mmCIF file of C-alpha atoms in Angstrom:
data_model
loop_
_atom_site.group_PDB
_atom_site.id
_atom_site.type_symbol
_atom_site.label_atom_id
_atom_site.label_comp_id
_atom_site.label_asym_id
_atom_site.label_seq_id
_atom_site.Cartn_x
_atom_site.Cartn_y
_atom_site.Cartn_z
ATOM 1 C CA UNK C 27 90.040 122.664 -13.059
ATOM 2 C CA UNK C 28 90.283 126.225 -11.789
ATOM 3 C CA UNK C 29 93.881 125.667 -10.695
ATOM 4 C CA UNK C 30 94.697 124.294 -14.144
ATOM 5 C CA UNK C 31 93.346 127.418 -15.830
ATOM 6 C CA UNK C 32 95.291 129.617 -13.428
ATOM 7 C CA UNK C 33 98.488 127.687 -14.168
ATOM 8 C CA UNK C 34 97.894 127.934 -17.904
ATOM 9 C CA UNK C 35 97.246 131.638 -17.528
ATOM 10 C CA UNK C 36 100.487 132.145 -15.633
ATOM 11 C CA UNK C 37 102.460 130.114 -18.200
ATOM 12 C CA UNK C 38 100.899 132.096 -21.054
ATOM 13 C CA UNK C 39 101.722 135.395 -19.354
ATOM 14 C CA UNK C 40 105.322 134.358 -18.754
ATOM 15 C CA UNK C 41 105.674 133.147 -22.351
ATOM 16 C CA UNK C 42 104.231 136.394 -23.705
ATOM 17 C CA UNK C 43 106.604 138.395 -21.525
ATOM 18 C CA UNK C 44 109.628 136.425 -22.705
ATOM 19 C CA UNK C 45 108.634 136.659 -26.369
ATOM 20 C CA UNK C 46 108.240 140.435 -26.151
ATOM 21 C CA UNK C 47 111.075 141.137 -23.721
ATOM 22 C CA UNK C 48 112.792 144.321 -24.959
ATOM 23 C CA UNK C 49 116.376 143.871 -26.068
ATOM 24 C CA UNK C 50 117.442 147.104 -24.365
ATOM 25 C CA UNK C 51 116.484 145.673 -20.981
ATOM 26 C CA UNK C 52 118.761 142.660 -21.357
ATOM 27 C CA UNK C 53 121.610 143.335 -23.803
ATOM 28 C CA UNK C 54 123.478 146.059 -21.841
ATOM 29 C CA UNK C 55 124.036 143.578 -18.998
ATOM 30 C CA UNK C 56 125.623 140.939 -21.259
ATOM 31 C CA UNK C 57 127.340 142.817 -24.081
ATOM 32 C CA UNK C 58 131.046 143.651 -23.513
ATOM 33 C CA UNK C 59 132.253 147.220 -23.148
ATOM 34 C CA UNK C 60 133.949 149.095 -25.961
ATOM 35 C CA UNK C 61 131.577 148.112 -28.771
ATOM 36 C CA UNK C 62 130.853 151.726 -29.655
ATOM 37 C CA UNK C 63 130.300 155.146 -28.132
ATOM 38 C CA UNK C 64 126.545 155.319 -28.755
ATOM 39 C CA UNK C 65 125.288 151.735 -28.919
ATOM 40 C CA UNK C 66 121.501 151.551 -29.146
ATOM 41 C CA UNK C 67 119.249 148.496 -28.805
ATOM 42 C CA UNK C 68 115.769 148.157 -30.316
ATOM 43 C CA UNK C 69 113.304 145.291 -30.771
ATOM 44 C CA UNK C 70 113.111 142.171 -28.642
ATOM 45 C CA UNK C 71 115.619 139.544 -27.546
ATOM 46 C CA UNK C 72 114.258 137.350 -30.371
ATOM 47 C CA UNK C 73 114.083 139.909 -33.159
ATOM 48 C CA UNK C 74 116.129 143.020 -32.663
ATOM 49 C CA UNK C 75 118.661 145.517 -33.909
ATOM 50 C CA UNK C 76 121.872 146.891 -32.448
ATOM 51 C CA UNK C 77 123.055 150.243 -33.810
ATOM 52 C CA UNK C 78 126.203 152.250 -33.310
ATOM 53 C CA UNK C 79 128.711 149.384 -33.283
ATOM 54 C CA UNK C 80 132.262 150.356 -34.198
ATOM 55 C CA UNK C 81 133.154 149.172 -37.716
ATOM 56 C CA UNK C 82 130.072 146.903 -37.854
ATOM 57 C CA UNK C 83 127.506 149.710 -37.881
ATOM 58 C CA UNK C 84 124.008 148.312 -37.399
ATOM 59 C CA UNK C 85 123.245 144.631 -36.901
ATOM 60 C CA UNK C 86 119.866 142.950 -37.267
ATOM 61 C CA UNK C 87 119.194 139.491 -35.866
ATOM 62 C CA UNK C 88 116.465 136.920 -35.434
ATOM 63 C CA UNK C 89 116.475 133.934 -33.072
ATOM 64 C CA UNK C 90 114.212 131.031 -33.976
ATOM 65 C CA UNK C 91 112.703 129.415 -30.879
ATOM 66 C CA UNK C 92 112.004 126.264 -32.880
ATOM 67 C CA UNK C 93 115.634 125.965 -34.053
ATOM 68 C CA UNK C 94 116.869 126.840 -30.567
ATOM 69 C CA UNK C 95 115.490 123.565 -29.219
ATOM 70 C CA UNK C 96 116.531 121.448 -32.189
ATOM 71 C CA UNK C 97 119.733 120.683 -34.049
ATOM 72 C CA UNK C 98 119.306 123.699 -36.334
ATOM 73 C CA UNK C 99 120.952 127.122 -36.449
ATOM 74 C CA UNK C 100 118.747 129.461 -34.418
ATOM 75 C CA UNK C 101 120.546 132.758 -35.095
ATOM 76 C CA UNK C 102 120.128 134.654 -38.350
ATOM 77 C CA UNK C 103 122.022 137.947 -38.610
ATOM 78 C CA UNK C 104 122.991 140.713 -40.982
ATOM 79 C CA UNK C 105 125.106 143.823 -40.433
ATOM 80 C CA UNK C 106 126.039 146.742 -42.657
ATOM 81 C CA UNK C 107 128.358 149.734 -42.459
ATOM 82 C CA UNK C 108 130.745 151.681 -44.738
ATOM 83 C CA UNK C 109 133.479 149.321 -43.488
ATOM 84 C CA UNK C 110 131.905 145.883 -43.866
ATOM 85 C CA UNK C 111 128.819 143.811 -44.509
ATOM 86 C CA UNK C 112 128.270 140.464 -42.795
ATOM 87 C CA UNK C 113 125.372 138.011 -42.892
ATOM 88 C CA UNK C 114 124.703 134.374 -42.122
ATOM 89 C CA UNK C 115 123.346 131.769 -39.741
ATOM 90 C CA UNK C 116 124.895 130.498 -36.520
ATOM 91 C CA UNK C 117 124.551 128.230 -33.534
ATOM 92 C CA UNK C 118 126.862 127.627 -30.607
ATOM 93 C CA UNK C 119 129.056 125.243 -32.613
ATOM 94 C CA UNK C 120 128.292 125.955 -36.275
ATOM 95 C CA UNK C 121 128.366 128.783 -38.810
ATOM 96 C CA UNK C 122 126.617 128.555 -42.168
ATOM 97 C CA UNK C 123 126.190 130.684 -45.290
ATOM 98 C CA UNK C 124 128.465 133.422 -43.957
ATOM 99 C CA UNK C 125 129.012 136.288 -46.385
ATOM 100 C CA UNK C 126 131.535 139.003 -45.603
ATOM 101 C CA UNK C 127 132.619 141.999 -47.673
ATOM 102 C CA UNK C 128 135.093 144.433 -46.160
ATOM 103 C CA UNK C 129 136.893 147.547 -47.365
ATOM 104 C CA UNK C 130 140.550 146.736 -46.773
ATOM 105 C CA UNK C 131 141.756 150.193 -45.719
ATOM 106 C CA UNK C 132 138.997 150.554 -43.091
ATOM 107 C CA UNK C 133 139.133 147.132 -41.456
ATOM 108 C CA UNK C 134 140.231 147.043 -37.787
ATOM 109 C CA UNK C 135 143.705 145.679 -38.417
ATOM 110 C CA UNK C 136 146.911 146.481 -36.555
ATOM 111 C CA UNK C 137 148.904 146.482 -39.796
ATOM 112 C CA UNK C 138 149.367 150.120 -40.777
ATOM 113 C CA UNK C 139 150.581 149.147 -44.261
ATOM 114 C CA UNK C 140 146.996 148.334 -45.233
ATOM 115 C CA UNK C 141 145.414 151.594 -44.093
ATOM 116 C CA UNK C 142 145.739 153.472 -47.390
ATOM 117 C CA UNK C 143 145.258 150.644 -49.873
ATOM 118 C CA UNK C 144 142.284 150.313 -52.186
ATOM 119 C CA UNK C 145 140.489 147.004 -52.505
ATOM 120 C CA UNK C 146 138.106 144.641 -50.795
ATOM 121 C CA UNK C 147 138.139 141.282 -49.056
ATOM 122 C CA UNK C 148 135.253 138.926 -49.838
ATOM 123 C CA UNK C 149 134.561 135.778 -47.826
ATOM 124 C CA UNK C 150 131.973 133.125 -48.644
ATOM 125 C CA UNK C 151 131.915 130.562 -45.857
ATOM 126 C CA UNK C 152 129.536 127.749 -46.695
ATOM 127 C CA UNK C 153 129.991 126.064 -43.331
ATOM 128 C CA UNK C 154 132.255 125.927 -40.293
ATOM 129 C CA UNK C 155 132.131 123.518 -37.372
ATOM 130 C CA UNK C 156 133.429 124.595 -33.965
ATOM 131 C CA UNK C 157 134.153 122.417 -30.921
ATOM 132 C CA UNK C 158 135.343 123.813 -27.586
ATOM 133 C CA UNK C 159 136.240 127.077 -29.265
ATOM 134 C CA UNK C 160 138.379 125.441 -31.952
ATOM 135 C CA UNK C 161 137.705 125.218 -35.680
ATOM 136 C CA UNK C 162 137.226 121.559 -36.649
ATOM 137 C CA UNK C 163 136.106 121.852 -40.280
ATOM 138 C CA UNK C 164 135.381 124.598 -42.787
ATOM 139 C CA UNK C 165 134.337 125.021 -46.405
ATOM 140 C CA UNK C 166 134.654 128.412 -48.015
ATOM 141 C CA UNK C 167 136.457 130.796 -50.331
ATOM 142 C CA UNK C 168 138.251 134.121 -49.906
ATOM 143 C CA UNK C 169 138.928 136.640 -52.678
ATOM 144 C CA UNK C 170 140.723 139.987 -52.618
ATOM 145 C CA UNK C 171 141.490 142.462 -55.407
ATOM 146 C CA UNK C 172 143.863 144.837 -53.607
ATOM 147 C CA UNK C 173 146.879 143.883 -55.759
ATOM 148 C CA UNK C 174 144.886 144.887 -58.836
ATOM 149 C CA UNK C 175 143.601 148.244 -57.583
ATOM 150 C CA UNK C 176 146.730 150.006 -56.330
ATOM 151 C CA UNK C 177 148.642 150.460 -59.566
ATOM 152 C CA UNK C 178 148.589 154.258 -59.263
ATOM 153 C CA UNK C 179 150.252 154.027 -55.839
ATOM 154 C CA UNK C 180 152.763 151.285 -56.614
ATOM 155 C CA UNK C 181 153.367 151.639 -60.357
ATOM 156 C CA UNK C 182 152.929 147.871 -60.285
ATOM 157 C CA UNK C 183 149.874 145.661 -60.532
ATOM 158 C CA UNK C 184 149.369 142.136 -59.286
ATOM 159 C CA UNK C 185 146.596 139.595 -59.878
ATOM 160 C CA UNK C 186 143.428 138.902 -57.965
ATOM 161 C CA UNK C 187 144.061 136.479 -55.109
ATOM 162 C CA UNK C 188 141.621 133.726 -54.264
ATOM 163 C CA UNK C 189 141.658 130.453 -52.394
ATOM 164 C CA UNK C 190 139.938 128.039 -50.006
ATOM 165 C CA UNK C 191 139.369 128.166 -46.270
ATOM 166 C CA UNK C 192 139.982 125.093 -44.125
ATOM 167 C CA UNK C 193 140.615 124.019 -40.537
ATOM 168 C CA UNK C 194 143.842 122.379 -39.441
ATOM 169 C CA UNK C 195 144.770 121.447 -35.863
ATOM 170 C CA UNK C 196 141.984 123.664 -34.573
ATOM 171 C CA UNK C 197 143.213 126.713 -36.501
ATOM 172 C CA UNK C 198 141.780 128.529 -39.510
ATOM 173 C CA UNK C 199 144.017 128.193 -42.578
ATOM 174 C CA UNK C 200 143.737 130.151 -45.847
ATOM 175 C CA UNK C 201 145.773 129.652 -49.029
ATOM 176 C CA UNK C 202 145.470 132.436 -51.604
ATOM 177 C CA UNK C 203 146.952 132.265 -55.092
ATOM 178 C CA UNK C 204 146.911 134.402 -58.219
ATOM 179 C CA UNK C 205 148.518 134.425 -61.675
ATOM 180 C CA UNK C 206 148.774 136.953 -64.509
ATOM 181 C CA UNK C 207 151.383 138.477 -66.852
ATOM 182 C CA UNK C 208 154.147 136.025 -65.908
ATOM 183 C CA UNK C 209 153.462 136.596 -62.227
ATOM 184 C CA UNK C 210 152.681 133.893 -59.680
ATOM 185 C CA UNK C 211 151.716 134.856 -56.131
ATOM 186 C CA UNK C 212 150.930 132.657 -53.143
ATOM 187 C CA UNK C 213 149.932 133.590 -49.595
ATOM 188 C CA UNK C 214 149.576 131.041 -46.785
ATOM 189 C CA UNK C 215 147.776 132.416 -43.718
ATOM 190 C CA UNK C 216 147.094 130.739 -40.392
ATOM 191 C CA UNK C 217 144.845 132.375 -37.777
ATOM 192 C CA UNK C 218 145.057 131.320 -34.144
ATOM 193 C CA UNK C 219 142.248 131.485 -31.596
ATOM 194 C CA UNK C 220 144.216 133.820 -29.317
ATOM 195 C CA UNK C 221 144.430 136.490 -32.038
ATOM 196 C CA UNK C 222 147.867 135.627 -33.436
ATOM 197 C CA UNK C 223 148.580 134.966 -37.098
ATOM 198 C CA UNK C 224 151.390 133.435 -39.138
ATOM 199 C CA UNK C 225 151.844 134.253 -42.826
ATOM 200 C CA UNK C 226 154.148 133.218 -45.654
ATOM 201 C CA UNK C 227 154.137 135.053 -48.990
ATOM 202 C CA UNK C 228 155.924 134.149 -52.214
ATOM 203 C CA UNK C 229 155.959 136.322 -55.338
ATOM 204 C CA UNK C 230 157.399 135.182 -58.655
ATOM 205 C CA UNK C 231 157.434 138.066 -61.134
ATOM 206 C CA UNK C 232 159.355 139.321 -64.154
ATOM 207 C CA UNK C 233 158.091 142.892 -63.763
ATOM 208 C CA UNK C 234 160.911 145.221 -62.603
ATOM 209 C CA UNK C 235 158.429 147.538 -60.846
ATOM 210 C CA UNK C 236 157.740 144.797 -58.319
ATOM 211 C CA UNK C 237 161.380 144.947 -57.241
ATOM 212 C CA UNK C 238 160.764 148.518 -56.064
ATOM 213 C CA UNK C 239 157.407 147.966 -54.337
ATOM 214 C CA UNK C 240 157.817 144.622 -52.600
ATOM 215 C CA UNK C 241 160.896 145.499 -50.467
ATOM 216 C CA UNK C 242 158.919 148.439 -49.052
ATOM 217 C CA UNK C 243 156.540 145.865 -47.542
ATOM 218 C CA UNK C 244 159.290 143.697 -46.118
ATOM 219 C CA UNK C 245 159.867 141.253 -48.991
ATOM 220 C CA UNK C 246 163.359 139.907 -49.609
ATOM 221 C CA UNK C 247 164.696 138.572 -52.881
ATOM 222 C CA UNK C 248 165.594 134.901 -52.408
ATOM 223 C CA UNK C 249 166.900 133.450 -55.641
ATOM 224 C CA UNK C 250 164.313 134.498 -58.213
ATOM 225 C CA UNK C 251 161.448 134.836 -55.727
ATOM 226 C CA UNK C 252 160.387 137.597 -53.362
ATOM 227 C CA UNK C 253 159.530 136.136 -49.951
ATOM 228 C CA UNK C 254 158.021 137.431 -46.728
ATOM 229 C CA UNK C 255 157.375 135.576 -43.481
ATOM 230 C CA UNK C 256 155.448 137.303 -40.707
ATOM 231 C CA UNK C 257 153.909 136.659 -37.324
ATOM 232 C CA UNK C 258 151.746 139.064 -35.365
ATOM 233 C CA UNK C 259 148.310 139.867 -33.991
ATOM 234 C CA UNK C 260 145.307 139.995 -36.290
ATOM 235 C CA UNK C 261 143.064 141.267 -33.482
#
């Protein structure tokens, strides 16, 4: 009986230590370099906060022990900064209720053409399934208003773009469309796991101002449509 109590005492002590293990003792050994110049960790490995992340700012998270040993989504997270806000739930192979709002000009993109544009990108991802690092299914919606908010810069205004998110051949695919004032715009985007992207844009418009703006961004007039095809790195 005495040995049983000793064993229970040891187990309880170990469990208490694990539950209250400070995040700052563990995270620096596992987090990659280059996340920020003054990254700071507070809380525990189960309920903590990371501050000073580049672009992301501060991130709060909770890990449910119950969900960790079931088929649920153990990680709940939320981050906020002047650049972006992200929240949602996650497991090793599933994302759920992901909400993202980002300021277009401040996002960490390699495309310098976006650096001075007004507007936001909003993503509502109801669910995404991942297997072996590849996207297998997704349900969500993306909206951006940058074509509407840069009239002063371009002397031309386009519509809001919105469209669904899906998975195809392990890749994330987005189709955005918008219509207004005899204008019809479509953007087909494909994001690859290795950081590459492929994009096709088509603009049908009767506004002469568009003929001045669009060529500055690489569009070519093909028949009655302005078209742009690009490939590059999104990260």
